[in-house]
GROMACS .gro file of C-alpha atoms in nm:
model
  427
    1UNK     CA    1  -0.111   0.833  -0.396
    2UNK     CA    2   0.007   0.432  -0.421
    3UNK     CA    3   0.383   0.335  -0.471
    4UNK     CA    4   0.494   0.110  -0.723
    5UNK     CA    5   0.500  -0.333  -0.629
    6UNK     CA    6   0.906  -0.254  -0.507
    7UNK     CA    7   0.878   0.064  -0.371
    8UNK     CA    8   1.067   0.184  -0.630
    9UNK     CA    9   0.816   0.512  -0.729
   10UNK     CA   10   0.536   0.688  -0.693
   11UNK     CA   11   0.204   0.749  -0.832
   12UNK     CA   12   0.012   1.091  -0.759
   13UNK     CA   13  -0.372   1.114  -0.906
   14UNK     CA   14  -0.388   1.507  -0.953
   15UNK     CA   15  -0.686   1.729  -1.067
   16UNK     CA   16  -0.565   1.735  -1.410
   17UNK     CA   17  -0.355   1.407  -1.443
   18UNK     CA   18  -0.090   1.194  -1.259
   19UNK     CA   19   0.244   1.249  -1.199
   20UNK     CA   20   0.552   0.975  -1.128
   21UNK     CA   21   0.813   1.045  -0.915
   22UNK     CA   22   1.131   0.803  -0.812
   23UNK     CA   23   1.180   0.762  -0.482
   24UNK     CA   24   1.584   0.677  -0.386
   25UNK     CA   25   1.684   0.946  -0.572
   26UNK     CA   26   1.420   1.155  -0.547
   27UNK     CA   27   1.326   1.311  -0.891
   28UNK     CA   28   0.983   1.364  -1.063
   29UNK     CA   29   1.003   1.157  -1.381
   30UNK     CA   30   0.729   1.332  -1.550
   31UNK     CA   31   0.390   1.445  -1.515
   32UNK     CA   32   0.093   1.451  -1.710
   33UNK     CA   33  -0.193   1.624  -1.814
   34UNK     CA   34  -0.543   1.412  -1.973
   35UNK     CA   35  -0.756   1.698  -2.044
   36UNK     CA   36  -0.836   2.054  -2.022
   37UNK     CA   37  -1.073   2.217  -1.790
   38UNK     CA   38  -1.021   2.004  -1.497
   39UNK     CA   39  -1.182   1.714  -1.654
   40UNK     CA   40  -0.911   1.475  -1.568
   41UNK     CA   41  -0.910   1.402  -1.209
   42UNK     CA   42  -0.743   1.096  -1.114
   43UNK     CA   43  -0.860   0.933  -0.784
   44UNK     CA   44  -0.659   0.658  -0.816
   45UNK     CA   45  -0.383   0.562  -0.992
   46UNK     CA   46  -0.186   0.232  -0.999
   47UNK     CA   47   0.140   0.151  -1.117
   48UNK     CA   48   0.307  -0.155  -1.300
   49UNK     CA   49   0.633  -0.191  -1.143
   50UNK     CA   50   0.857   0.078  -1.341
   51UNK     CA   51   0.690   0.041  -1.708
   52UNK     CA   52   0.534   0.268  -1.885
   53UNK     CA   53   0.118   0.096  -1.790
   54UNK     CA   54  -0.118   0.235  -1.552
   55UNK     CA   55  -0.466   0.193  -1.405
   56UNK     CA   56  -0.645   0.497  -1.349
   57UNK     CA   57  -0.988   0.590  -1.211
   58UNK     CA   58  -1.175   0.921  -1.197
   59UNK     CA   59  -1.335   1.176  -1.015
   60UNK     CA   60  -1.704   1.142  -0.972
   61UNK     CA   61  -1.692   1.498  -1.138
   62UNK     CA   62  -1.460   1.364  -1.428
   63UNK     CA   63  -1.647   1.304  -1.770
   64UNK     CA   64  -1.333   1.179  -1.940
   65UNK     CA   65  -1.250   0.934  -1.639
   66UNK     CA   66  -1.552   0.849  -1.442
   67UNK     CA   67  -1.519   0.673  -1.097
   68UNK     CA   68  -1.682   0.366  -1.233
   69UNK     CA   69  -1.444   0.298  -1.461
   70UNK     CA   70  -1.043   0.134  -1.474
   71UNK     CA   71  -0.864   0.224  -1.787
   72UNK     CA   72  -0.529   0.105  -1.861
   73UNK     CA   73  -0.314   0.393  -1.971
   74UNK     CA   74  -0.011   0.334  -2.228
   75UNK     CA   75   0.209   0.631  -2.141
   76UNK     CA   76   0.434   0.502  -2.450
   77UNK     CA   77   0.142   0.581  -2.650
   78UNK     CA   78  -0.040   0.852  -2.454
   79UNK     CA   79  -0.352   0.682  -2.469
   80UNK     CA   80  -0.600   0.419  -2.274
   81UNK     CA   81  -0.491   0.045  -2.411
   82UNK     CA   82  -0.827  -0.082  -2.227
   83UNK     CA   83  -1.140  -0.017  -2.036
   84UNK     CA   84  -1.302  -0.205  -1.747
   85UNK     CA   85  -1.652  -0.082  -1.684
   86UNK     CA   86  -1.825  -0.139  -1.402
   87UNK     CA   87  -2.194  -0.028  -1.250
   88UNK     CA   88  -2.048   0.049  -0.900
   89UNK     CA   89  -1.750   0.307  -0.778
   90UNK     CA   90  -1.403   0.156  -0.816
   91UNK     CA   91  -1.263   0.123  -0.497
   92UNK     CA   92  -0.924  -0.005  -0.533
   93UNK     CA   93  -0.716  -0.166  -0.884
   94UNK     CA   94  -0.429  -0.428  -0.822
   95UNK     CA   95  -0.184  -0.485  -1.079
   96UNK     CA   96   0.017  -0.750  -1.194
   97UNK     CA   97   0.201  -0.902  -1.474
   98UNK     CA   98  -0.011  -1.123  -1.554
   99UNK     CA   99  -0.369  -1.020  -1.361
  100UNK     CA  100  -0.600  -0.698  -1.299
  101UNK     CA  101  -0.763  -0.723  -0.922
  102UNK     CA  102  -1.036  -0.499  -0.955
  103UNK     CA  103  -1.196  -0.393  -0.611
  104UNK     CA  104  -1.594  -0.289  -0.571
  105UNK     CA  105  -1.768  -0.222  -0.262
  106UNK     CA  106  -1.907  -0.586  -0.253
  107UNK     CA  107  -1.729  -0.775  -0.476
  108UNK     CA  108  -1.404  -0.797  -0.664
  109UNK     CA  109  -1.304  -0.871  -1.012
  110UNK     CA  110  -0.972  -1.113  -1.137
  111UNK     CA  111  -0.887  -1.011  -1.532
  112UNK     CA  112  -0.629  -1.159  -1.761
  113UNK     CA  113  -0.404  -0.875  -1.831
  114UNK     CA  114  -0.366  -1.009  -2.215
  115UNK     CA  115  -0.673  -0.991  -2.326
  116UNK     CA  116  -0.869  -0.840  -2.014
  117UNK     CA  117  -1.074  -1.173  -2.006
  118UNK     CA  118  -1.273  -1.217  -1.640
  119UNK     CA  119  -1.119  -1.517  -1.481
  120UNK     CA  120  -1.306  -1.487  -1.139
  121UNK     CA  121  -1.547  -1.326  -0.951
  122UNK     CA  122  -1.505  -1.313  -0.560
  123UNK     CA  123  -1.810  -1.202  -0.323
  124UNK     CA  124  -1.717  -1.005  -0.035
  125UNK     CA  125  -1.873  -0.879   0.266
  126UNK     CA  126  -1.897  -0.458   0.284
  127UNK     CA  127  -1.612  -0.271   0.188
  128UNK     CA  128  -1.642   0.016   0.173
  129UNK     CA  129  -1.243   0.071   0.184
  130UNK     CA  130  -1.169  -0.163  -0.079
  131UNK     CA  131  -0.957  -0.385   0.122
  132UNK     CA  132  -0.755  -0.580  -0.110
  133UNK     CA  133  -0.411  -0.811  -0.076
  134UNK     CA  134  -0.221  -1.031  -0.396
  135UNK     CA  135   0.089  -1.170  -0.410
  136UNK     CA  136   0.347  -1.027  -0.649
  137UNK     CA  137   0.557  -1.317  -0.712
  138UNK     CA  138   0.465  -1.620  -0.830
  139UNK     CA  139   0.677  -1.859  -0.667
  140UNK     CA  140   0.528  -2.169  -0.845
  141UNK     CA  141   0.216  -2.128  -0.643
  142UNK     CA  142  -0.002  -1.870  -0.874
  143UNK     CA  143  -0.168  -1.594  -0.753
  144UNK     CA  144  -0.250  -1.558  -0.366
  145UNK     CA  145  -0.566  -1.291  -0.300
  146UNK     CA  146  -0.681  -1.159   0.049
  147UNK     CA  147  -0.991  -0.980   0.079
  148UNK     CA  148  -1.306  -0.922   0.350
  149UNK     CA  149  -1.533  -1.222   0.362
  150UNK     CA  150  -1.882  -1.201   0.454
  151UNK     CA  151  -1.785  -1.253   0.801
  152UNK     CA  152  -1.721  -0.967   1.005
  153UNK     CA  153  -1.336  -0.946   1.097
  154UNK     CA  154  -1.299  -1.263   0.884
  155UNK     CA  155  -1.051  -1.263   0.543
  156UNK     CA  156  -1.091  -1.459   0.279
  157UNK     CA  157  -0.782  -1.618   0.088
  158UNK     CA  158  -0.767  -1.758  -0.247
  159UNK     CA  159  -0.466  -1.969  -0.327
  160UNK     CA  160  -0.536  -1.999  -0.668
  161UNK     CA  161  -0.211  -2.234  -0.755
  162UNK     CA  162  -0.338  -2.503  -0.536
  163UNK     CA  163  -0.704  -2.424  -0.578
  164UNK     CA  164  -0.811  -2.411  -0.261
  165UNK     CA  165  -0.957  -2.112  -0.100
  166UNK     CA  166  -0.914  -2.018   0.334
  167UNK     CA  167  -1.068  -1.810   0.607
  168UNK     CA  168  -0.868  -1.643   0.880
  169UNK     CA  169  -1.073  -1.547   1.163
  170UNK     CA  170  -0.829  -1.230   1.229
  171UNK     CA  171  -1.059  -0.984   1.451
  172UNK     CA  172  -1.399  -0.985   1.642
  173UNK     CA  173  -1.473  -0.615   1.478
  174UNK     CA  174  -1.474  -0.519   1.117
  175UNK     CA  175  -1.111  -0.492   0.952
  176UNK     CA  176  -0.936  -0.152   0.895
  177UNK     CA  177  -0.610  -0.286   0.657
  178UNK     CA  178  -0.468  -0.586   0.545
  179UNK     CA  179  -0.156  -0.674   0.288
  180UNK     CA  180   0.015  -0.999   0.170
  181UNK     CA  181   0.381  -1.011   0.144
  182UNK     CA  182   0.544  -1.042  -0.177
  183UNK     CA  183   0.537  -1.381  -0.190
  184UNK     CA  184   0.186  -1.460  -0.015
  185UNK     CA  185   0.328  -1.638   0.252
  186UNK     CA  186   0.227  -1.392   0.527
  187UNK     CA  187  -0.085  -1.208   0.565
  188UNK     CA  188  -0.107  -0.899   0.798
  189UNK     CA  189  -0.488  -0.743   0.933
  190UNK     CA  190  -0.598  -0.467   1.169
  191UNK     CA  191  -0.895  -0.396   1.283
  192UNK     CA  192  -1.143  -0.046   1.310
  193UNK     CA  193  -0.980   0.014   1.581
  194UNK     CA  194  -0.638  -0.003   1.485
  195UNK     CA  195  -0.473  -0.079   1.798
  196UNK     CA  196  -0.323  -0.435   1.714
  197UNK     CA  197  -0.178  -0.585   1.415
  198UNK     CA  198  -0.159  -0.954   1.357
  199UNK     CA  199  -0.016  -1.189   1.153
  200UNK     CA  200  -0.115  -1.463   0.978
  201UNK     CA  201   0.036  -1.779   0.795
  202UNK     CA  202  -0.177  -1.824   0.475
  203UNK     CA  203  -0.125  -2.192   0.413
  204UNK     CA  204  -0.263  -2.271   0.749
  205UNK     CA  205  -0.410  -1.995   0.925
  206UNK     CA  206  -0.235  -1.970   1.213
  207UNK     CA  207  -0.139  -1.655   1.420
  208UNK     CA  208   0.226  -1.637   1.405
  209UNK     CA  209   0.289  -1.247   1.599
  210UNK     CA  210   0.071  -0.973   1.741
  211UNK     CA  211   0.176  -0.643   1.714
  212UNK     CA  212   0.067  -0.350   1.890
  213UNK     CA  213   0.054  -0.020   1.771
  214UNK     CA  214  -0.099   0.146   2.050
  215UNK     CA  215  -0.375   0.164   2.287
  216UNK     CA  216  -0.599   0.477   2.140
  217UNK     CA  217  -0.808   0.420   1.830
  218UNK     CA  218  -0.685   0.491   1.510
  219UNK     CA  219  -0.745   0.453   1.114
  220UNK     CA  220  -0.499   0.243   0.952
  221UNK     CA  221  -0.411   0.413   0.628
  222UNK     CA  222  -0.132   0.148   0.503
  223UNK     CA  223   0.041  -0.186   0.630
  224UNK     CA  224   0.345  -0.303   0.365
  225UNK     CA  225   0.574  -0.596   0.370
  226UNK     CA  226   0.897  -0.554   0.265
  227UNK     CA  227   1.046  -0.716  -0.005
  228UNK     CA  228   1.237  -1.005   0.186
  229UNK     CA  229   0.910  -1.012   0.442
  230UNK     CA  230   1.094  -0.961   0.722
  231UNK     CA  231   0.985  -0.624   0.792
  232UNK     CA  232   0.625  -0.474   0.841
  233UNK     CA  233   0.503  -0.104   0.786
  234UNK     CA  234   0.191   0.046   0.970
  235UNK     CA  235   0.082   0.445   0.896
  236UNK     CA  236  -0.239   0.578   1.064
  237UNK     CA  237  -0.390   0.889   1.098
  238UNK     CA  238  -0.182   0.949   1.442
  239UNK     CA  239   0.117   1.110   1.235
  240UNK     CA  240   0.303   0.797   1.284
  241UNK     CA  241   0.448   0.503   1.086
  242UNK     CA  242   0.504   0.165   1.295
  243UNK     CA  243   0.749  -0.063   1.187
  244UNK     CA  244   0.757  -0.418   1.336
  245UNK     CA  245   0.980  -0.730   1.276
  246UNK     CA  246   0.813  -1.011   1.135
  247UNK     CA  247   0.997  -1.263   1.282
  248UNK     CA  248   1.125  -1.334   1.628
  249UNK     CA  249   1.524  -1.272   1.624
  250UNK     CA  250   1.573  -1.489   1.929
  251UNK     CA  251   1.413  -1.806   1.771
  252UNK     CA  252   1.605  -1.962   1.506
  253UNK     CA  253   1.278  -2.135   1.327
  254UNK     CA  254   1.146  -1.941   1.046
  255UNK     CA  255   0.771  -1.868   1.007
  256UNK     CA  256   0.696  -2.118   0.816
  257UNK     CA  257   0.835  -2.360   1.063
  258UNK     CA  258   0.601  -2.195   1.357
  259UNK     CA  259   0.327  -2.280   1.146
  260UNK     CA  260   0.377  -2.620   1.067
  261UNK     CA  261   0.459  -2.701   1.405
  262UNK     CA  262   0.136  -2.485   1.554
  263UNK     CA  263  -0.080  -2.676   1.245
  264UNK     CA  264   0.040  -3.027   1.385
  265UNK     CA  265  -0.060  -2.954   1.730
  266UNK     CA  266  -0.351  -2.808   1.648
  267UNK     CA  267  -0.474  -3.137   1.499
  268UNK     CA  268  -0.384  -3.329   1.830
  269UNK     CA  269  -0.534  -3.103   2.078
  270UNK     CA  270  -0.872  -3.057   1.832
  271UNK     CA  271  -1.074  -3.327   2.011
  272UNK     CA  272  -1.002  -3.163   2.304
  273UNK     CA  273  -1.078  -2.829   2.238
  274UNK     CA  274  -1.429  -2.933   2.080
  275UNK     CA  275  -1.510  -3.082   2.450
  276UNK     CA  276  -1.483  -2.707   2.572
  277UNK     CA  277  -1.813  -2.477   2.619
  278UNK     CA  278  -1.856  -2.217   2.315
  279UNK     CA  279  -1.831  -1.985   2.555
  280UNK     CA  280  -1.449  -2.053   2.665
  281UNK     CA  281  -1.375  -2.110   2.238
  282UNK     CA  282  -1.582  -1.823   2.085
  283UNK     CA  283  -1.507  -1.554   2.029
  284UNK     CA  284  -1.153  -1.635   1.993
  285UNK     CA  285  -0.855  -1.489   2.189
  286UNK     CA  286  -0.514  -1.490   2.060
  287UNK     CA  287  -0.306  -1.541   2.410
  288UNK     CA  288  -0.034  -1.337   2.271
  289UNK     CA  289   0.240  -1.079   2.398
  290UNK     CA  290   0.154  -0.776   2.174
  291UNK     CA  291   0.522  -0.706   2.061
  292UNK     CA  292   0.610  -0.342   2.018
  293UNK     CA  293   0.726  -0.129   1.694
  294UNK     CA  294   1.077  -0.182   1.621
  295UNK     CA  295   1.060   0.143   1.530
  296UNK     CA  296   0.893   0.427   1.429
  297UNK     CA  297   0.874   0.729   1.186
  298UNK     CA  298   0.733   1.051   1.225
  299UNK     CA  299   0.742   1.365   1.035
  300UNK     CA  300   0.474   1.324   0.796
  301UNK     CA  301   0.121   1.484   0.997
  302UNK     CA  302  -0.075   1.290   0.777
  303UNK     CA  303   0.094   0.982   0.582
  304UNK     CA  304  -0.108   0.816   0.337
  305UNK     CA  305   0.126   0.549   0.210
  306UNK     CA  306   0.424   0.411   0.269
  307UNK     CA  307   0.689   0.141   0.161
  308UNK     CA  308   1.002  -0.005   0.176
  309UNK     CA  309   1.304   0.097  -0.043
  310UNK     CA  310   1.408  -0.179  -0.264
  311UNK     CA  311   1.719  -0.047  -0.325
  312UNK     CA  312   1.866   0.076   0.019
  313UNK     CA  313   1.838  -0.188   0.329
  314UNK     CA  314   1.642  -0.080   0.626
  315UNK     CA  315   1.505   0.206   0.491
  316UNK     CA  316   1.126   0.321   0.422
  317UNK     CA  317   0.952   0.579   0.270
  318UNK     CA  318   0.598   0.754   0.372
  319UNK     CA  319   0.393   0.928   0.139
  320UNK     CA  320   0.129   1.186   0.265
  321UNK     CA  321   0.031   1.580   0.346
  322UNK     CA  322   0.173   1.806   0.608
  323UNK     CA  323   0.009   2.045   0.751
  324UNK     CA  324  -0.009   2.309   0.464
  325UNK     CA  325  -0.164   2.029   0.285
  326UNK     CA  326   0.117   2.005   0.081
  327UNK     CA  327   0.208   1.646  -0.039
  328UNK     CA  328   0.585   1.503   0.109
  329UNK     CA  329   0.768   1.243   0.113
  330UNK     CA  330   0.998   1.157   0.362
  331UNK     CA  331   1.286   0.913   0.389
  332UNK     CA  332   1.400   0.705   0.723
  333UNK     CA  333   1.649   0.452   0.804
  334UNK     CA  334   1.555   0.242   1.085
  335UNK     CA  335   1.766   0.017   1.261
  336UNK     CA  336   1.996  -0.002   1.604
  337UNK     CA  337   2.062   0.323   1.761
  338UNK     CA  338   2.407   0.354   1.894
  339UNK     CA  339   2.396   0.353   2.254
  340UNK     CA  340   2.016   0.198   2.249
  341UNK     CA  341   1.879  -0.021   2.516
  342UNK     CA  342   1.787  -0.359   2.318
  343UNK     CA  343   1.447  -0.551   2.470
  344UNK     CA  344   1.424  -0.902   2.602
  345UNK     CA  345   1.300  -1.004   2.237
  346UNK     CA  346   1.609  -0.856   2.068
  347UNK     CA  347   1.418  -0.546   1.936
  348UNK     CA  348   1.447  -0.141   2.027
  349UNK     CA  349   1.202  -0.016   2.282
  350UNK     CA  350   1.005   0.206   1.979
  351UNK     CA  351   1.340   0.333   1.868
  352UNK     CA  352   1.261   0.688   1.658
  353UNK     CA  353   1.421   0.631   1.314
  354UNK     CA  354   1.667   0.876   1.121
  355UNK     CA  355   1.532   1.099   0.860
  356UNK     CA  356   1.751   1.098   0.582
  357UNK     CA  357   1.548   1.290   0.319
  358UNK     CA  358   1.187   1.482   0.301
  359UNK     CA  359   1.090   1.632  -0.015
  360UNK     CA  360   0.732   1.824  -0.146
  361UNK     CA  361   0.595   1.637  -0.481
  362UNK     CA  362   0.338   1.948  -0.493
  363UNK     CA  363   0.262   2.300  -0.342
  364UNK     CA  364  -0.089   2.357  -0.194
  365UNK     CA  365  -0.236   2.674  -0.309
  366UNK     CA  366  -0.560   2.843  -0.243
  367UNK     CA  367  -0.852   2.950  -0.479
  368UNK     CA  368  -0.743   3.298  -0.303
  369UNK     CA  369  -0.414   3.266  -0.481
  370UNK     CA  370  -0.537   3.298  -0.833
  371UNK     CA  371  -0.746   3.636  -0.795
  372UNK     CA  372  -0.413   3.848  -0.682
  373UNK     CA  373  -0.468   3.823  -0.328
  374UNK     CA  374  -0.111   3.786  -0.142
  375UNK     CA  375  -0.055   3.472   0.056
  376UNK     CA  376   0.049   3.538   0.414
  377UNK     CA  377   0.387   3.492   0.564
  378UNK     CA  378   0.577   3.354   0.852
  379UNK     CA  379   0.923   3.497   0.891
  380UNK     CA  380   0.987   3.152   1.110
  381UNK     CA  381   0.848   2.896   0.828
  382UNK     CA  382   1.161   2.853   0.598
  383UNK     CA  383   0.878   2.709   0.333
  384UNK     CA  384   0.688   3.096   0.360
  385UNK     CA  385   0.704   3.094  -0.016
  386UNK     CA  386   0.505   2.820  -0.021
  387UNK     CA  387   0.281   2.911   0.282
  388UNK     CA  388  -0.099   2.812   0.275
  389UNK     CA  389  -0.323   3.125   0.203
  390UNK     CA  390  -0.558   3.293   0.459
  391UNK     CA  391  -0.906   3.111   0.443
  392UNK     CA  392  -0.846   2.937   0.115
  393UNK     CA  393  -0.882   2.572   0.016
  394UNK     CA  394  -0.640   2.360  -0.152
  395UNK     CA  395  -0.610   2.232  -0.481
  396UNK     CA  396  -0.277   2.041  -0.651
  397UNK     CA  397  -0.042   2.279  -0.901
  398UNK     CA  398  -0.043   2.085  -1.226
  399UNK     CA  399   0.204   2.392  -1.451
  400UNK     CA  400   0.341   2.154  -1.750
  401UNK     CA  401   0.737   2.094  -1.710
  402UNK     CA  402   0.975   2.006  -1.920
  403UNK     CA  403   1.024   1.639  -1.844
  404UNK     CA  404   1.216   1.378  -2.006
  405UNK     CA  405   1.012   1.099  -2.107
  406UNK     CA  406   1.036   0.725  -2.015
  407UNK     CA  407   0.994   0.523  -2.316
  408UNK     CA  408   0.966   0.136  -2.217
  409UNK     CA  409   0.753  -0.152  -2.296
  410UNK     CA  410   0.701  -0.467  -2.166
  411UNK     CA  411   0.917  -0.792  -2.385
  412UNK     CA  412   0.896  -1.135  -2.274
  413UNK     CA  413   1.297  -1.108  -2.216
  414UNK     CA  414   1.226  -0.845  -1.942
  415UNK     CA  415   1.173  -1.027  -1.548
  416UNK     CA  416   0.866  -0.965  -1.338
  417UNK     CA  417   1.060  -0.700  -1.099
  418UNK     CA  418   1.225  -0.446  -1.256
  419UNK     CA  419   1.225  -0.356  -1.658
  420UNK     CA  420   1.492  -0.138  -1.771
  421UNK     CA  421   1.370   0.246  -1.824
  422UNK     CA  422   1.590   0.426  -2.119
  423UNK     CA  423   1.548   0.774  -2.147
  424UNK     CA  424   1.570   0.934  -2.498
  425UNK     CA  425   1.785   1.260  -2.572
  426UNK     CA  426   1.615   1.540  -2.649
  427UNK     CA  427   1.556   1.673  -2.964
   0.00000   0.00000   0.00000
């Protein structure tokens, strides 16, 4: 499951299909169904902001949409527009307006969205969780990519409007996340371990914040920007979603500003530093205060994704399974308690943010389900109709609804954000 480039919607890969849901209201917008027999299985599904394109890769069990394979789906159309074949397992698909970021376990793939022409190959070092980061607007400067380098705990950033390609040295053990905000300005990495968060300026490298999530281990299954940048989104696998301010509210220079004036410096104090032993330079330390979440969100046992709504300030979605293993959503607005004791820095002490919504995209069911056998019940679960079955496994209920279709395409009079969606009355 992947939200859209705003945040706007999201994308389910089901056993038969895909389905689209808005987020702020929430409302399923349709669902589809590729193929009978189960021979449709989406593992992952990528949106292009709200039009009616998508990137979709199979199953390894899937004949009609292997897992080494991205095909761009018209839903306009009902049909696949394009293929990208590939002799490894997709990993990961970016889209843009204008590019196709296509993620393999050692490499990864830059396509003209046109005419699906290869523009670049990038080598990477292993990974294996198809780490990827672009920049979704322009901004005169082109396309800005993020990815593993060969390194370990190294990224690799390609500005490709100034030509000129970077390394951050971000951790000493392999990385667990990374994302670019909107503009590629600001680049954000965790480790394995998951315990800190940094951030990065592109341009020149420099460490502008550390973050820290916690002190145990965990698996960082999303970090998101928002859209103005000034808010960052951490889930892991600790039933928790971190969110952490970007920028320091008691210092009155942006980030850009910290940058230059950390870059300048840098270039005085360089002779000096190369005087020092390796051993005091390498490996490198960031002497930083690990700033606490701003706030955090929890309700979601296992979130998978999350983002920030574009359309309601200070609020953020996550994305994931509960413990039924059915798939919610759940809505929180984050921001100064009443009453709240505010931090040295200007920032809540891990505030808990206020659930405004929580919805179920799909009902887990069990194998047990479909040969009569009754599903048990709870008389203190207020979901009992929807309980998980005795000793059963999961698998996503794809009935056909009656949906009302989205009918849009992309015009050159349309802007790179948003493109209007018309619905059609029913016949």
């Amino acid at each position: 499951m992947t939200f859209n480039q705003d945040g706007g919607c999201l994308a389910v890969g089901t056993g038969s299909g895909f389905r689209i849901c808005n987020i702020n209201p929430f409302q399923e917008t349709f669902r589809r169904s590729l193929g009978g027999g189960g021979g449709a299985g989406i593992a992952h599904i990528e949106m292009l902001y709200r039009t009616n394109l998508l990137a979709l890769t199979g199953h390894s069990t899937s004949p009609h949409y292997p897992p080494n394979k991205v095909l761009i789906y018209d839903d306009h159309l009902q049909r696949t527009i394009g293929e990208l074949s590939f002799r490894q397992k997709v990993l990961s698909t970016k889209l843009r307006r204008d590019r196709i970021v296509v993620v393999l376990r050692d490499r990864v793939y830059i396509y003209n969205f046109s005419d699906l022409a290869l523009l670049d190959k990038v080598h990477t070092g292993d990974n294996p969780l198809g780490l990827i980061g672009i920049s979704m607007d322009n901004g005169g400067n082109g396309l800005v990519l993020s990815c593993p380098s060969t390194q370990r705990g190294q990224v690799r950033v390609e500005l490709y409007g100034l030509r000129r390609t970077t390394f951050v040295d971000a951790h000493e053990s392999a990385l667990g996340a990374l994302a670019l905000s909107v503009d590629g300005h600001l680049l954000a990495t965790a480790s394995e371990r998951g315990t800190v968060i940094r951030l990065f300026a592109v341009s020149s490298s420099v460490p502008l914040r550390e973050f820290r999530r916690g002190v145990e281990r965990a698996t960082i299954s999303c970090l998101t920007f928002s859209l103005d940048s000034n808010w960052l989104g951490c889930a892991s696998n600790h039933g928790t979603v971190h969110i952490f301010q970007t920028h320091d509210p008691n210092n009155s220079s942006s980030a850009d500003g910290v940058a230059a004036k950390k870059s300048k410096s840098s270039s005085m104090t360089g002779k000096a530093m190369r005087m020092l032993p390796k051993l005091v330079t390498s490996p490198k330390k960031y002497l930083m205060d690990g700033v606490h979440s701003y706030a955090q969100v929890r309700g979601v046992p296992h979130p998978q994704a999350c983002a920030f709504v574009p359309d309601r300030e200070k609020t953020i979605a996550v994305a994931g399974m509960d413990e039924y293993g059915n798939g919610c959503l759940l809505l929180a607005e984050f921001g100064k308690p009443s009453g709240s004791n505010v931090g040295e820095r200007g920032v809540a002490d891990d505030s808990e943010a206020r659930r405004i919504g929580y919805h179920r995209f799909f009902k887990c069911k069990s194998p047990a389900s479909q040969t009569g056998r009754r599903r048990t019940k709870s008389k203190d679960n207020k979901f009992a109709d929807d309980a998980v079955v005795e000793g059963g496994g999961a698998y996503i209920d794809d009935a056909p609804v009656d949906m009302k279709m989205n009918d849009i395409s992309i015009g050159d009079e349309n802007e790179d954000h948003f493109v209007p969606i018309d619905y059609k009355e029913e016949k």
